[in-house]
PDB file of C-alpha atoms in Angstrom:
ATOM      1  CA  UNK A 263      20.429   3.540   5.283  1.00 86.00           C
ATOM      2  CA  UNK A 264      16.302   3.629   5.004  1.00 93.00           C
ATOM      3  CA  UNK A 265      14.752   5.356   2.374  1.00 94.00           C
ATOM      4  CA  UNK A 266      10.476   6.617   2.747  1.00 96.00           C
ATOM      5  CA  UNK A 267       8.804   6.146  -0.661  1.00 96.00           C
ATOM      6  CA  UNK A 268       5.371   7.304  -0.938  1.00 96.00           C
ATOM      7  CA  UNK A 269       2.156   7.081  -3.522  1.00 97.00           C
ATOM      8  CA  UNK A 270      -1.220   8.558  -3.321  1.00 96.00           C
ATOM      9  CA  UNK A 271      -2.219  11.018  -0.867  1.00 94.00           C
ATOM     10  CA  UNK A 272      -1.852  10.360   2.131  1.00 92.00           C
ATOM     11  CA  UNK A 273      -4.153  13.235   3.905  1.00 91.00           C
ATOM     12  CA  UNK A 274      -7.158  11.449   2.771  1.00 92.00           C
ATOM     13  CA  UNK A 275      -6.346   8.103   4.455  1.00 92.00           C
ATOM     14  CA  UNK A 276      -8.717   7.716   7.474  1.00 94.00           C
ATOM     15  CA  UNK A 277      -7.622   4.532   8.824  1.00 96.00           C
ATOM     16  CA  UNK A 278      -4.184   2.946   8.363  1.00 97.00           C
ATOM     17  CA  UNK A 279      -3.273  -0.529   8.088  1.00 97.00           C
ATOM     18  CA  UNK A 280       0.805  -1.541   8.769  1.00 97.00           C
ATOM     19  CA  UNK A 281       2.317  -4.307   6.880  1.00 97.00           C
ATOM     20  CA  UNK A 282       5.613  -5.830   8.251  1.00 96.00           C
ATOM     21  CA  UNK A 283       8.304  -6.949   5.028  1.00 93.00           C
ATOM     22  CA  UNK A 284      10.935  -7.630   7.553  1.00 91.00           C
ATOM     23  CA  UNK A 285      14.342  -6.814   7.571  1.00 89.00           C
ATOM     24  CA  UNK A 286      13.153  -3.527   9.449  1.00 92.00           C
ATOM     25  CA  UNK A 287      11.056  -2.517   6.514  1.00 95.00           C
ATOM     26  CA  UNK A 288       7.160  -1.870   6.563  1.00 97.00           C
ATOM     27  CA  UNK A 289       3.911  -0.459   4.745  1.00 97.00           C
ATOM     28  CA  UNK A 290       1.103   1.902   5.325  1.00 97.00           C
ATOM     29  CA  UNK A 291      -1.702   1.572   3.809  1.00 98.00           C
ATOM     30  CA  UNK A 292      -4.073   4.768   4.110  1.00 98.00           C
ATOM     31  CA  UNK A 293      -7.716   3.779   3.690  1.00 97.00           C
ATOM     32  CA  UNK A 294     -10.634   6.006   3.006  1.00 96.00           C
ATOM     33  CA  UNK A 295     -14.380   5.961   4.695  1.00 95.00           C
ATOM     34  CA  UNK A 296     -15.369   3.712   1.948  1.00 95.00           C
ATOM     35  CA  UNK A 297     -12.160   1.571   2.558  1.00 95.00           C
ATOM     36  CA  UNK A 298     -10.395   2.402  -0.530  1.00 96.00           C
ATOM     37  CA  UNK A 299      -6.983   2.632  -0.772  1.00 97.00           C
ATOM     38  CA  UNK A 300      -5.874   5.998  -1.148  1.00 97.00           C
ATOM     39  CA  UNK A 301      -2.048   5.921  -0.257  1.00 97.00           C
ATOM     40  CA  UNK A 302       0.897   4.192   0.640  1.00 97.00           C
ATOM     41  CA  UNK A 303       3.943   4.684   2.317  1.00 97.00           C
ATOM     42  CA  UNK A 304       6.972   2.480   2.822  1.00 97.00           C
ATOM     43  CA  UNK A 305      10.163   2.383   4.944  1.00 97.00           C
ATOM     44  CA  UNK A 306      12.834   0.198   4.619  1.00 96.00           C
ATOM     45  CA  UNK A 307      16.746  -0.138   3.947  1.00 94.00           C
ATOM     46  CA  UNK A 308      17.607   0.314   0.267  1.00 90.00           C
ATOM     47  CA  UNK A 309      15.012  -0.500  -2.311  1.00 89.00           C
ATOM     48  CA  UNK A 310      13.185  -2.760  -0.279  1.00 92.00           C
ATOM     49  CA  UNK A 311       9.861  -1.161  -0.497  1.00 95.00           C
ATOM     50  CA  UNK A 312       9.950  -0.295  -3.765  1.00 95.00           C
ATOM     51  CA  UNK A 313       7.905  -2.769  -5.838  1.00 94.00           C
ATOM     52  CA  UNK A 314       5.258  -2.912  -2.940  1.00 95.00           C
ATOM     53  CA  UNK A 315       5.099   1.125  -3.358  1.00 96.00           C
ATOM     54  CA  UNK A 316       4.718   0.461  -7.117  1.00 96.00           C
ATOM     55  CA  UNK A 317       1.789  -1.893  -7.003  1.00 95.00           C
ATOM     56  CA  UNK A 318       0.516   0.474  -4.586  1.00 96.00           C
ATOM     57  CA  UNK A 319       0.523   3.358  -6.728  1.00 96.00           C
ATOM     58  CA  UNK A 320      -1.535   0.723  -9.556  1.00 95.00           C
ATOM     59  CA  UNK A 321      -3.850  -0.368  -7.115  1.00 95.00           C
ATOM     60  CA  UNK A 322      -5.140   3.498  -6.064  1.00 96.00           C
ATOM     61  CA  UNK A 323      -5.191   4.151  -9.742  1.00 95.00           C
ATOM     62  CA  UNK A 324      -7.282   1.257  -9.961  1.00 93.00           C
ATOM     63  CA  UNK A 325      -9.728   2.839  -7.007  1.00 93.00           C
ATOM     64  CA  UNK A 326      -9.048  -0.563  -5.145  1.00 93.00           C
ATOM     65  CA  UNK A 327     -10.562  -1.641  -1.676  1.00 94.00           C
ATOM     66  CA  UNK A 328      -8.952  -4.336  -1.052  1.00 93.00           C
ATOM     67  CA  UNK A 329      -9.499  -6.211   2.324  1.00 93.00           C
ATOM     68  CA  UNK A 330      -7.295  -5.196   5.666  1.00 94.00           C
ATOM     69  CA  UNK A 331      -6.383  -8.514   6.574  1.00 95.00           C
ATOM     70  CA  UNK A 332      -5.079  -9.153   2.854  1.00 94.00           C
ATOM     71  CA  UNK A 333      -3.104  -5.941   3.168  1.00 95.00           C
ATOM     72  CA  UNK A 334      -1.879  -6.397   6.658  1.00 95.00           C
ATOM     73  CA  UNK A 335      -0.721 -10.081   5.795  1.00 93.00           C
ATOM     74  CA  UNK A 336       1.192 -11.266   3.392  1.00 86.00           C
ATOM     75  CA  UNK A 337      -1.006 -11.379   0.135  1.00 91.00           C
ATOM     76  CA  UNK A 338       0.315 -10.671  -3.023  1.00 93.00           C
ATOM     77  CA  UNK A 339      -0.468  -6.888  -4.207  1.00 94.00           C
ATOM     78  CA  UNK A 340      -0.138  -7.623  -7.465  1.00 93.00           C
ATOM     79  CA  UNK A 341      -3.036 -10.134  -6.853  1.00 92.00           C
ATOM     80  CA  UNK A 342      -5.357  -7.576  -6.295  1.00 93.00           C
ATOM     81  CA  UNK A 343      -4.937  -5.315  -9.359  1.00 91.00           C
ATOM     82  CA  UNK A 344      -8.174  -5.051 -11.278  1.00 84.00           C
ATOM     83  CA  UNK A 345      -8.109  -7.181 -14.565  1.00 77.00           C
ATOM     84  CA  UNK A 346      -8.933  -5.449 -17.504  1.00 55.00           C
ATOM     85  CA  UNK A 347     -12.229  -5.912 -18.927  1.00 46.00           C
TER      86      UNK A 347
END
C-alpha cells in the first residue's frame, strides 16, 4: 500500500533530516558537508509523497541549502526554490 520515491543521490547525503507528512508518510532529506541538499526520499501510502519528491528533485537542481529546521517542519518546499534572476 506504500510506495518509496526517490531524487538525487542519496550516497552523498552525510546527514539526514526526517520530515513527518502524516498519515504514515515521511521525508528524508540527505544533506551534504556543506549542507546542501543532495537527495530525497519519501514513503508513504499512494501518491502521498509525490509532489514533496518533486520539489525535491527542483530544489537539488537548484544546489539548495536550505535550513534543517525548515525542512524538518512544515515549511513550504516550494518556498525555497531559487527565483530566477
Amino acid at each position: 500500500d506504500h510506495t518509496l520515491q526517490i531524487a538525487g543521490l542519496v550516497d552523498e547525503g552525510r546527514s539526514v533530516v526526517h520530515r513527518d507528512l502524516g498519515d504514515g508518510a515521511f521525508i528524508l532529506f540527505h544533506l551534504d558537508d556543506q549542507q546542501r541538499l543532495v537527495a530525497a526520499s519519501g514513503v508513504g501510502p499512494g501518491n502521498r509523497v509525490a509532489k514533496d519528491i518533486k520539489l525535491s528533485e527542483m530544489l537539488i537542481a537548484g544546489r539548495v541549502t536550505p535550513s534543517t529546521e525548515a525542512l524538518a517542519g512544515n515549511a513550504n518546499l516550494k518556498s525555497m526554490l531559487p527565483r530566477a534572476a
